[in-house]
Amino acid sequence: MAQGLDVFEERIRTALSEELGAGAAQAQLEIPKQAEHGEFALPCFNLAKARGGNPAVLAAELAAKLRVPEVQAAAAGPFLNFKLDRTALAAAVLQNAGGSDYGRGPGGQTVLLDFSSPNIAKPMHVGHLRSTVIGAALSRIFEHLGHRVVCINHLGDWGSQFGKLVAAWQRWGDEAALEQDPIQHLLDLYVRYHAEEEKDPRLAQEAKRAFQELESGADGEVRRTWKRFTELSLREFDKVYRRLGVHFDFIRGESWYEDKLEDALRWLESRGVLEESEGALIVNLESEGIKTPCLVKTAHGTTLYVTRDIAAARSRLDEFGFDLALYVVGNEQKLHFEQLKAVLRRCGAAWESRMEHVPFGLVRLAEGKLSTREGRVLLLSEVLDRAVELARGIVAEKNPNHPDPERAAEAIGVGAVVFHDLKHQRARDVVFDWKVVLSFEGDTGPYLQYTHARCCAILRKAGRPAPDPRGVDPALLADAGELMAALGRFPMALREAAAKREPMLLAAQLLRIAAAGNAFYRDRRVLGSEAPLEDARLAAIAALRGTLALGLRLLGVPAPEEM
Ligand code: ARG
């Protein structure tokens, strides 16, 4: 399924292995920093070292000897550069770029993604935004590459805090307030519980009793109340998921694994890893290089977050037989996932190596008047609302006659927030600055959307269906090498984004494509050039539009046809 530049890369590799034999295994092709150096480069340092020679001499030797169809090899010091024939490049890229299947892969694995996973009765904050957008982007990318993807929302819906919440509700609950703003009311109850717990010891008793009842599985008042809190929370979360276009195959909270916990504990026992420590049950992880033992059951007999993750991992393996299970959860849970995997390892479950924590950094607000008042968490829905509000102003200013300004504002606002998140390396902290997020210039979502809409406008203005790209004369696009190379690297960027679990690599490639695309139509007449040339250029615009649309869709950024 060679697509885009893959065809040429394969040819270069074949030629290299014919020339170097087994030594070619060490040959790492790179992308040259400067376009004039061509599309691929081979640094010869390691190769020369292995053969006891000089890198520049080896590069010159290889340049003279290598024969790669439609590729020119030239030495530049210790580098061997490969420049593709411009017509062949355009022809190869126009084969599939722009179609909705561009970059598809053979896949074949079952990839499980655990992401978003907010806690019920609490608002989703911007930290959950990261998990949601990164997880959803990865799920679409893996799916496009041909894998079977299973998306699970591991809601935080279990734990002793729900006993407290039910107790607080029974004392101070207010029906009207709950209906009006469920999450706010539940948050208020929780805060009040903690404020009064010390003054009133009966409160703790009530909370304990409530959680015991919940854990017993009895279908009474407590369970009904907890269930209602879950449903109300989900209704709120759903509003955000709908705006972001995010779907899950399973919304399965921690409580879903309740009836699998005993079995999980018995399994730990049977593997001989369970130890008693001051009435609690732990797994010692020193043999795995982790000092902190993993607490799986407290002295009070309750299980923990990690116990439920142990049960969940086993149950998921059983149900889906995953080849890969990615947990998209913040950096701060590093130890949790290390412990989880180490416990499984100690049990001899070799499949734990297929589980991977995909961590990400924090979101920080840039200082300034747009940051929230001190002490308040920034809520996800507020971020989206604010972005859409700003986008509304931009649409009114830039396109006062827009046929559907409200929809455009939603697409731009949401798209800006999503892209801003995904353009950063995920492990880094993200600084959130409204001015940057919503700018139409620079590396932003609106800039990409705008480039896409420009292509749509050109194609609309042509007043006829875009010509079949495979039918145009590729020689007429020999001057569009940068755009063709950028488009041609899309499949590779997708694969790398999946391999490194890094949507940013796709985001960065889209920015390169847009930059080359903007230069292409800025420097050339597209409409109104003579017939075969106009066809060829329109085909290039169509390939540009289609690739941007596909890439944005995979990232979860809407691509409106008009802005
Ligand atoms: N609910 C957790 C939180 O908000 C995240 C859960 C992540 N998934 C998991 N399987 N532990 O911090």
PDB file of N, CA and C in Angstrom, residues 206-293:
ATOM      1  N   GLU A 206     -22.354   8.287  58.773  1.00  0.00           N
ATOM      2  CA  GLU A 206     -23.377   8.186  57.726  1.00  0.00           C
ATOM      3  C   GLU A 206     -22.733   7.880  56.376  1.00  0.00           C
ATOM      4  N   ALA A 207     -21.606   8.553  56.127  1.00  0.00           N
ATOM      5  CA  ALA A 207     -20.929   8.363  54.844  1.00  0.00           C
ATOM      6  C   ALA A 207     -20.427   6.930  54.722  1.00  0.00           C
ATOM      7  N   LYS A 208     -19.878   6.426  55.840  1.00  0.00           N
ATOM      8  CA  LYS A 208     -19.334   5.072  55.825  1.00  0.00           C
ATOM      9  C   LYS A 208     -20.447   4.061  55.570  1.00  0.00           C
ATOM     10  N   ARG A 209     -21.573   4.283  56.274  1.00  0.00           N
ATOM     11  CA  ARG A 209     -22.703   3.369  56.106  1.00  0.00           C
ATOM     12  C   ARG A 209     -23.191   3.408  54.653  1.00  0.00           C
ATOM     13  N   ALA A 210     -23.262   4.612  54.108  1.00  0.00           N
ATOM     14  CA  ALA A 210     -23.754   4.742  52.728  1.00  0.00           C
ATOM     15  C   ALA A 210     -22.840   3.991  51.760  1.00  0.00           C
ATOM     16  N   PHE A 211     -21.524   4.135  51.946  1.00  0.00           N
ATOM     17  CA  PHE A 211     -20.630   3.452  51.007  1.00  0.00           C
ATOM     18  C   PHE A 211     -20.687   1.937  51.197  1.00  0.00           C
ATOM     19  N   GLN A 212     -20.856   1.512  52.458  1.00  0.00           N
ATOM     20  CA  GLN A 212     -20.989   0.068  52.688  1.00  0.00           C
ATOM     21  C   GLN A 212     -22.215  -0.471  51.958  1.00  0.00           C
ATOM     22  N   GLU A 213     -23.296   0.304  52.035  1.00  0.00           N
ATOM     23  CA  GLU A 213     -24.510  -0.139  51.356  1.00  0.00           C
ATOM     24  C   GLU A 213     -24.275  -0.188  49.843  1.00  0.00           C
ATOM     25  N   LEU A 214     -23.592   0.818  49.351  1.00  0.00           N
ATOM     26  CA  LEU A 214     -23.304   0.868  47.912  1.00  0.00           C
ATOM     27  C   LEU A 214     -22.482  -0.359  47.506  1.00  0.00           C
ATOM     28  N   GLU A 215     -21.463  -0.647  48.289  1.00  0.00           N
ATOM     29  CA  GLU A 215     -20.585  -1.773  47.987  1.00  0.00           C
ATOM     30  C   GLU A 215     -21.296  -3.116  48.104  1.00  0.00           C
ATOM     31  N   SER A 216     -22.302  -3.186  48.993  1.00  0.00           N
ATOM     32  CA  SER A 216     -23.005  -4.453  49.203  1.00  0.00           C
ATOM     33  C   SER A 216     -23.806  -4.836  47.968  1.00  0.00           C
ATOM     34  N   GLY A 217     -24.034  -3.865  47.091  1.00  0.00           N
ATOM     35  CA  GLY A 217     -24.789  -4.145  45.875  1.00  0.00           C
ATOM     36  C   GLY A 217     -26.290  -4.047  46.094  1.00  0.00           C
ATOM     37  N   ALA A 218     -26.727  -3.770  47.330  1.00  0.00           N
ATOM     38  CA  ALA A 218     -28.159  -3.667  47.629  1.00  0.00           C
ATOM     39  C   ALA A 218     -28.793  -2.582  46.769  1.00  0.00           C
ATOM     40  N   ASP A 219     -29.976  -2.909  46.242  1.00  0.00           N
ATOM     41  CA  ASP A 219     -30.622  -1.984  45.316  1.00  0.00           C
ATOM     42  C   ASP A 219     -31.575  -1.070  46.070  1.00  0.00           C
ATOM     43  N   GLY A 220     -31.022  -0.248  46.940  1.00  0.00           N
ATOM     44  CA  GLY A 220     -31.880   0.619  47.755  1.00  0.00           C
ATOM     45  C   GLY A 220     -31.686   2.083  47.416  1.00  0.00           C
ATOM     46  N   GLU A 221     -32.054   2.911  48.383  1.00  0.00           N
ATOM     47  CA  GLU A 221     -32.002   4.363  48.247  1.00  0.00           C
ATOM     48  C   GLU A 221     -30.593   4.852  47.854  1.00  0.00           C
ATOM     49  N   VAL A 222     -29.584   4.306  48.524  1.00  0.00           N
ATOM     50  CA  VAL A 222     -28.220   4.782  48.273  1.00  0.00           C
ATOM     51  C   VAL A 222     -27.814   4.532  46.825  1.00  0.00           C
ATOM     52  N   ARG A 223     -28.050   3.307  46.371  1.00  0.00           N
ATOM     53  CA  ARG A 223     -27.657   2.977  44.995  1.00  0.00           C
ATOM     54  C   ARG A 223     -28.433   3.821  43.984  1.00  0.00           C
ATOM     55  N   ARG A 224     -29.718   4.017  44.291  1.00  0.00           N
ATOM     56  CA  ARG A 224     -30.524   4.834  43.361  1.00  0.00           C
ATOM     57  C   ARG A 224     -29.968   6.261  43.283  1.00  0.00           C
ATOM     58  N   THR A 225     -29.601   6.792  44.434  1.00  0.00           N
ATOM     59  CA  THR A 225     -29.075   8.159  44.463  1.00  0.00           C
ATOM     60  C   THR A 225     -27.767   8.253  43.689  1.00  0.00           C
ATOM     61  N   TRP A 226     -26.882   7.311  43.942  1.00  0.00           N
ATOM     62  CA  TRP A 226     -25.576   7.296  43.257  1.00  0.00           C
ATOM     63  C   TRP A 226     -25.763   7.175  41.742  1.00  0.00           C
ATOM     64  N   LYS A 227     -26.698   6.308  41.362  1.00  0.00           N
ATOM     65  CA  LYS A 227     -26.973   6.108  39.941  1.00  0.00           C
ATOM     66  C   LYS A 227     -27.458   7.403  39.294  1.00  0.00           C
ATOM     67  N   ARG A 228     -28.278   8.091  40.049  1.00  0.00           N
ATOM     68  CA  ARG A 228     -28.825   9.340  39.519  1.00  0.00           C
ATOM     69  C   ARG A 228     -27.709  10.368  39.330  1.00  0.00           C
ATOM     70  N   PHE A 229     -26.807  10.426  40.311  1.00  0.00           N
ATOM     71  CA  PHE A 229     -25.665  11.349  40.189  1.00  0.00           C
ATOM     72  C   PHE A 229     -24.847  11.012  38.935  1.00  0.00           C
ATOM     73  N   THR A 230     -24.660   9.708  38.701  1.00  0.00           N
ATOM     74  CA  THR A 230     -23.888   9.285  37.522  1.00  0.00           C
ATOM     75  C   THR A 230     -24.573   9.743  36.246  1.00  0.00           C
ATOM     76  N   GLU A 231     -25.892   9.510  36.203  1.00  0.00           N
ATOM     77  CA  GLU A 231     -26.615   9.864  34.978  1.00  0.00           C
ATOM     78  C   GLU A 231     -26.595  11.370  34.732  1.00  0.00           C
ATOM     79  N   LEU A 232     -26.789  12.127  35.809  1.00  0.00           N
ATOM     80  CA  LEU A 232     -26.775  13.581  35.648  1.00  0.00           C
ATOM     81  C   LEU A 232     -25.395  14.067  35.199  1.00  0.00           C
ATOM     82  N   SER A 233     -24.343  13.476  35.754  1.00  0.00           N
ATOM     83  CA  SER A 233     -22.989  13.881  35.365  1.00  0.00           C
ATOM     84  C   SER A 233     -22.747  13.559  33.903  1.00  0.00           C
ATOM     85  N   LEU A 234     -23.148  12.361  33.511  1.00  0.00           N
ATOM     86  CA  LEU A 234     -22.925  11.944  32.125  1.00  0.00           C
ATOM     87  C   LEU A 234     -23.635  12.845  31.146  1.00  0.00           C
ATOM     88  N   ARG A 235     -24.807  13.310  31.565  1.00  0.00           N
ATOM     89  CA  ARG A 235     -25.560  14.196  30.684  1.00  0.00           C
ATOM     90  C   ARG A 235     -24.748  15.468  30.426  1.00  0.00           C
ATOM     91  N   GLU A 236     -24.100  15.956  31.476  1.00  0.00           N
ATOM     92  CA  GLU A 236     -23.257  17.156  31.312  1.00  0.00           C
ATOM     93  C   GLU A 236     -22.029  16.850  30.453  1.00  0.00           C
ATOM     94  N   PHE A 237     -21.377  15.714  30.736  1.00  0.00           N
ATOM     95  CA  PHE A 237     -20.179  15.358  29.968  1.00  0.00           C
ATOM     96  C   PHE A 237     -20.515  15.210  28.490  1.00  0.00           C
ATOM     97  N   ASP A 238     -21.686  14.635  28.249  1.00  0.00           N
ATOM     98  CA  ASP A 238     -22.108  14.401  26.866  1.00  0.00           C
ATOM     99  C   ASP A 238     -22.172  15.677  26.045  1.00  0.00           C
ATOM    100  N   LYS A 239     -22.557  16.771  26.698  1.00  0.00           N
ATOM    101  CA  LYS A 239     -22.633  18.045  25.963  1.00  0.00           C
ATOM    102  C   LYS A 239     -21.263  18.380  25.402  1.00  0.00           C
ATOM    103  N   VAL A 240     -20.240  18.172  26.222  1.00  0.00           N
ATOM    104  CA  VAL A 240     -18.877  18.472  25.778  1.00  0.00           C
ATOM    105  C   VAL A 240     -18.443  17.486  24.685  1.00  0.00           C
ATOM    106  N   TYR A 241     -18.732  16.196  24.899  1.00  0.00           N
ATOM    107  CA  TYR A 241     -18.333  15.200  23.903  1.00  0.00           C
ATOM    108  C   TYR A 241     -18.981  15.504  22.557  1.00  0.00           C
ATOM    109  N   ARG A 242     -20.237  15.939  22.606  1.00  0.00           N
ATOM    110  CA  ARG A 242     -20.915  16.242  21.349  1.00  0.00           C
ATOM    111  C   ARG A 242     -20.243  17.406  20.638  1.00  0.00           C
ATOM    112  N   ARG A 243     -19.901  18.417  21.401  1.00  0.00           N
ATOM    113  CA  ARG A 243     -19.228  19.573  20.773  1.00  0.00           C
ATOM    114  C   ARG A 243     -17.900  19.173  20.171  1.00  0.00           C
ATOM    115  N   LEU A 244     -17.211  18.243  20.823  1.00  0.00           N
ATOM    116  CA  LEU A 244     -15.891  17.839  20.336  1.00  0.00           C
ATOM    117  C   LEU A 244     -15.976  16.723  19.307  1.00  0.00           C
ATOM    118  N   GLY A 245     -17.175  16.204  19.086  1.00  0.00           N
ATOM    119  CA  GLY A 245     -17.335  15.102  18.135  1.00  0.00           C
ATOM    120  C   GLY A 245     -16.632  13.836  18.595  1.00  0.00           C
ATOM    121  N   VAL A 246     -16.680  13.583  19.896  1.00  0.00           N
ATOM    122  CA  VAL A 246     -15.972  12.419  20.457  1.00  0.00           C
ATOM    123  C   VAL A 246     -16.973  11.327  20.834  1.00  0.00           C
ATOM    124  N   HIS A 247     -16.634  10.098  20.451  1.00  0.00           N
ATOM    125  CA  HIS A 247     -17.509   8.956  20.768  1.00  0.00           C
ATOM    126  C   HIS A 247     -16.729   7.880  21.504  1.00  0.00           C
ATOM    127  N   PHE A 248     -17.434   7.128  22.299  1.00  0.00           N
ATOM    128  CA  PHE A 248     -16.809   5.989  22.986  1.00  0.00           C
ATOM    129  C   PHE A 248     -17.560   4.723  22.606  1.00  0.00           C
ATOM    130  N   ASP A 249     -16.832   3.631  22.537  1.00  0.00           N
ATOM    131  CA  ASP A 249     -17.516   2.352  22.344  1.00  0.00           C
ATOM    132  C   ASP A 249     -18.136   1.902  23.657  1.00  0.00           C
ATOM    133  N   PHE A 250     -17.444   2.229  24.756  1.00  0.00           N
ATOM    134  CA  PHE A 250     -17.959   1.845  26.059  1.00  0.00           C
ATOM    135  C   PHE A 250     -17.752   2.973  27.048  1.00  0.00           C
ATOM    136  N   ILE A 251     -18.854   3.348  27.747  1.00  0.00           N
ATOM    137  CA  ILE A 251     -18.707   4.250  28.874  1.00  0.00           C
ATOM    138  C   ILE A 251     -18.850   3.350  30.085  1.00  0.00           C
ATOM    139  N   ARG A 252     -17.712   2.974  30.612  1.00  0.00           N
ATOM    140  CA  ARG A 252     -17.677   1.983  31.669  1.00  0.00           C
ATOM    141  C   ARG A 252     -16.916   2.545  32.825  1.00  0.00           C
ATOM    142  N   GLY A 253     -17.648   2.901  33.859  1.00  0.00           N
ATOM    143  CA  GLY A 253     -16.984   3.456  35.027  1.00  0.00           C
ATOM    144  C   GLY A 253     -16.247   2.396  35.814  1.00  0.00           C
ATOM    145  N   GLU A 254     -15.528   2.855  36.816  1.00  0.00           N
ATOM    146  CA  GLU A 254     -14.821   1.920  37.691  1.00  0.00           C
ATOM    147  C   GLU A 254     -15.794   0.934  38.323  1.00  0.00           C
ATOM    148  N   SER A 255     -17.027   1.394  38.560  1.00  0.00           N
ATOM    149  CA  SER A 255     -17.999   0.535  39.233  1.00  0.00           C
ATOM    150  C   SER A 255     -18.320  -0.716  38.408  1.00  0.00           C
ATOM    151  N   TRP A 256     -18.102  -0.617  37.110  1.00  0.00           N
ATOM    152  CA  TRP A 256     -18.412  -1.748  36.230  1.00  0.00           C
ATOM    153  C   TRP A 256     -17.578  -2.981  36.607  1.00  0.00           C
ATOM    154  N   TYR A 257     -16.448  -2.739  37.243  1.00  0.00           N
ATOM    155  CA  TYR A 257     -15.536  -3.849  37.572  1.00  0.00           C
ATOM    156  C   TYR A 257     -15.739  -4.348  39.002  1.00  0.00           C
ATOM    157  N   GLU A 258     -16.768  -3.785  39.680  1.00  0.00           N
ATOM    158  CA  GLU A 258     -17.058  -4.152  41.064  1.00  0.00           C
ATOM    159  C   GLU A 258     -17.080  -5.672  41.275  1.00  0.00           C
ATOM    160  N   ASP A 259     -17.822  -6.368  40.412  1.00  0.00           N
ATOM    161  CA  ASP A 259     -17.994  -7.812  40.635  1.00  0.00           C
ATOM    162  C   ASP A 259     -16.790  -8.623  40.142  1.00  0.00           C
ATOM    163  N   LYS A 260     -15.757  -7.923  39.706  1.00  0.00           N
ATOM    164  CA  LYS A 260     -14.559  -8.636  39.258  1.00  0.00           C
ATOM    165  C   LYS A 260     -13.395  -8.449  40.221  1.00  0.00           C
ATOM    166  N   LEU A 261     -13.670  -7.671  41.294  1.00  0.00           N
ATOM    167  CA  LEU A 261     -12.587  -7.337  42.216  1.00  0.00           C
ATOM    168  C   LEU A 261     -12.154  -8.525  43.067  1.00  0.00           C
ATOM    169  N   GLU A 262     -13.146  -9.278  43.558  1.00  0.00           N
ATOM    170  CA  GLU A 262     -12.824 -10.437  44.394  1.00  0.00           C
ATOM    171  C   GLU A 262     -11.940 -11.403  43.626  1.00  0.00           C
ATOM    172  N   ASP A 263     -12.343 -11.637  42.387  1.00  0.00           N
ATOM    173  CA  ASP A 263     -11.591 -12.551  41.545  1.00  0.00           C
ATOM    174  C   ASP A 263     -10.168 -12.035  41.311  1.00  0.00           C
ATOM    175  N   ALA A 264     -10.053 -10.726  41.110  1.00  0.00           N
ATOM    176  CA  ALA A 264      -8.725 -10.142  40.887  1.00  0.00           C
ATOM    177  C   ALA A 264      -7.852 -10.348  42.130  1.00  0.00           C
ATOM    178  N   LEU A 265      -8.442 -10.137  43.315  1.00  0.00           N
ATOM    179  CA  LEU A 265      -7.679 -10.314  44.550  1.00  0.00           C
ATOM    180  C   LEU A 265      -7.273 -11.779  44.737  1.00  0.00           C
ATOM    181  N   ARG A 266      -8.207 -12.674  44.400  1.00  0.00           N
ATOM    182  CA  ARG A 266      -7.878 -14.114  44.506  1.00  0.00           C
ATOM    183  C   ARG A 266      -6.730 -14.473  43.563  1.00  0.00           C
ATOM    184  N   TRP A 267      -6.755 -13.849  42.410  1.00  0.00           N
ATOM    185  CA  TRP A 267      -5.692 -14.103  41.425  1.00  0.00           C
ATOM    186  C   TRP A 267      -4.334 -13.650  41.977  1.00  0.00           C
ATOM    187  N   LEU A 268      -4.308 -12.443  42.562  1.00  0.00           N
ATOM    188  CA  LEU A 268      -3.066 -11.945  43.168  1.00  0.00           C
ATOM    189  C   LEU A 268      -2.593 -12.922  44.247  1.00  0.00           C
ATOM    190  N   GLU A 269      -3.563 -13.391  45.026  1.00  0.00           N
ATOM    191  CA  GLU A 269      -3.273 -14.351  46.089  1.00  0.00           C
ATOM    192  C   GLU A 269      -2.662 -15.624  45.510  1.00  0.00           C
ATOM    193  N   SER A 270      -3.308 -16.148  44.469  1.00  0.00           N
ATOM    194  CA  SER A 270      -2.861 -17.421  43.887  1.00  0.00           C
ATOM    195  C   SER A 270      -1.478 -17.286  43.253  1.00  0.00           C
ATOM    196  N   ARG A 271      -1.135 -16.070  42.846  1.00  0.00           N
ATOM    197  CA  ARG A 271       0.200 -15.864  42.282  1.00  0.00           C
ATOM    198  C   ARG A 271       1.231 -15.614  43.370  1.00  0.00           C
ATOM    199  N   GLY A 272       0.736 -15.577  44.597  1.00  0.00           N
ATOM    200  CA  GLY A 272       1.638 -15.432  45.730  1.00  0.00           C
ATOM    201  C   GLY A 272       2.273 -14.053  45.867  1.00  0.00           C
ATOM    202  N   VAL A 273       1.605 -13.019  45.395  1.00  0.00           N
ATOM    203  CA  VAL A 273       2.213 -11.688  45.493  1.00  0.00           C
ATOM    204  C   VAL A 273       1.575 -10.826  46.583  1.00  0.00           C
ATOM    205  N   LEU A 274       0.506 -11.337  47.180  1.00  0.00           N
ATOM    206  CA  LEU A 274      -0.225 -10.544  48.176  1.00  0.00           C
ATOM    207  C   LEU A 274       0.456 -10.641  49.549  1.00  0.00           C
ATOM    208  N   GLU A 275       0.602  -9.502  50.208  1.00  0.00           N
ATOM    209  CA  GLU A 275       1.178  -9.513  51.555  1.00  0.00           C
ATOM    210  C   GLU A 275       0.287  -8.695  52.465  1.00  0.00           C
ATOM    211  N   GLU A 276       0.279  -9.088  53.766  1.00  0.00           N
ATOM    212  CA  GLU A 276      -0.489  -8.307  54.713  1.00  0.00           C
ATOM    213  C   GLU A 276       0.422  -7.281  55.366  1.00  0.00           C
ATOM    214  N   SER A 277      -0.093  -6.089  55.524  1.00  0.00           N
ATOM    215  CA  SER A 277       0.692  -5.067  56.188  1.00  0.00           C
ATOM    216  C   SER A 277      -0.244  -4.181  56.998  1.00  0.00           C
ATOM    217  N   GLU A 278      -0.160  -4.296  58.299  1.00  0.00           N
ATOM    218  CA  GLU A 278      -1.030  -3.540  59.217  1.00  0.00           C
ATOM    219  C   GLU A 278      -2.498  -3.680  58.836  1.00  0.00           C
ATOM    220  N   GLY A 279      -2.895  -4.888  58.567  1.00  0.00           N
ATOM    221  CA  GLY A 279      -4.303  -5.157  58.270  1.00  0.00           C
ATOM    222  C   GLY A 279      -4.685  -4.919  56.823  1.00  0.00           C
ATOM    223  N   ALA A 280      -3.816  -4.243  56.080  1.00  0.00           N
ATOM    224  CA  ALA A 280      -4.117  -3.971  54.673  1.00  0.00           C
ATOM    225  C   ALA A 280      -3.425  -5.008  53.780  1.00  0.00           C
ATOM    226  N   LEU A 281      -3.849  -5.064  52.533  1.00  0.00           N
ATOM    227  CA  LEU A 281      -3.203  -5.976  51.586  1.00  0.00           C
ATOM    228  C   LEU A 281      -2.376  -5.170  50.586  1.00  0.00           C
ATOM    229  N   ILE A 282      -1.133  -5.588  50.426  1.00  0.00           N
ATOM    230  CA  ILE A 282      -0.245  -4.868  49.501  1.00  0.00           C
ATOM    231  C   ILE A 282       0.496  -5.839  48.594  1.00  0.00           C
ATOM    232  N   VAL A 283       1.044  -5.282  47.517  1.00  0.00           N
ATOM    233  CA  VAL A 283       1.961  -6.041  46.670  1.00  0.00           C
ATOM    234  C   VAL A 283       3.294  -5.313  46.722  1.00  0.00           C
ATOM    235  N   ASN A 284       4.307  -6.010  47.163  1.00  0.00           N
ATOM    236  CA  ASN A 284       5.636  -5.412  47.229  1.00  0.00           C
ATOM    237  C   ASN A 284       6.230  -5.353  45.826  1.00  0.00           C
ATOM    238  N   LEU A 285       6.782  -4.184  45.476  1.00  0.00           N
ATOM    239  CA  LEU A 285       7.263  -4.032  44.093  1.00  0.00           C
ATOM    240  C   LEU A 285       8.758  -3.758  44.031  1.00  0.00           C
ATOM    241  N   GLU A 286       9.446  -4.012  45.132  1.00  0.00           N
ATOM    242  CA  GLU A 286      10.880  -3.715  45.146  1.00  0.00           C
ATOM    243  C   GLU A 286      11.645  -4.485  44.069  1.00  0.00           C
ATOM    244  N   SER A 287      11.215  -5.728  43.841  1.00  0.00           N
ATOM    245  CA  SER A 287      11.887  -6.529  42.804  1.00  0.00           C
ATOM    246  C   SER A 287      11.719  -5.895  41.423  1.00  0.00           C
ATOM    247  N   GLU A 288      10.731  -5.014  41.300  1.00  0.00           N
ATOM    248  CA  GLU A 288      10.486  -4.348  40.010  1.00  0.00           C
ATOM    249  C   GLU A 288      11.091  -2.949  39.998  1.00  0.00           C
ATOM    250  N   GLY A 289      11.849  -2.638  41.029  1.00  0.00           N
ATOM    251  CA  GLY A 289      12.500  -1.337  41.084  1.00  0.00           C
ATOM    252  C   GLY A 289      11.596  -0.206  41.535  1.00  0.00           C
ATOM    253  N   ILE A 290      10.485  -0.550  42.183  1.00  0.00           N
ATOM    254  CA  ILE A 290       9.576   0.502  42.669  1.00  0.00           C
ATOM    255  C   ILE A 290       9.507   0.409  44.188  1.00  0.00           C
ATOM    256  N   LYS A 291       9.882   1.490  44.859  1.00  0.00           N
ATOM    257  CA  LYS A 291       9.970   1.451  46.317  1.00  0.00           C
ATOM    258  C   LYS A 291       8.601   1.382  46.977  1.00  0.00           C
ATOM    259  N   THR A 292       7.645   2.184  46.439  1.00  0.00           N
ATOM    260  CA  THR A 292       6.325   2.239  47.060  1.00  0.00           C
ATOM    261  C   THR A 292       5.544   0.967  46.760  1.00  0.00           C
ATOM    262  N   PRO A 293       5.160   0.237  47.797  1.00  0.00           N
ATOM    263  CA  PRO A 293       4.344  -0.945  47.538  1.00  0.00           C
ATOM    264  C   PRO A 293       2.964  -0.537  47.029  1.00  0.00           C
TER     265      PRO A 293
END
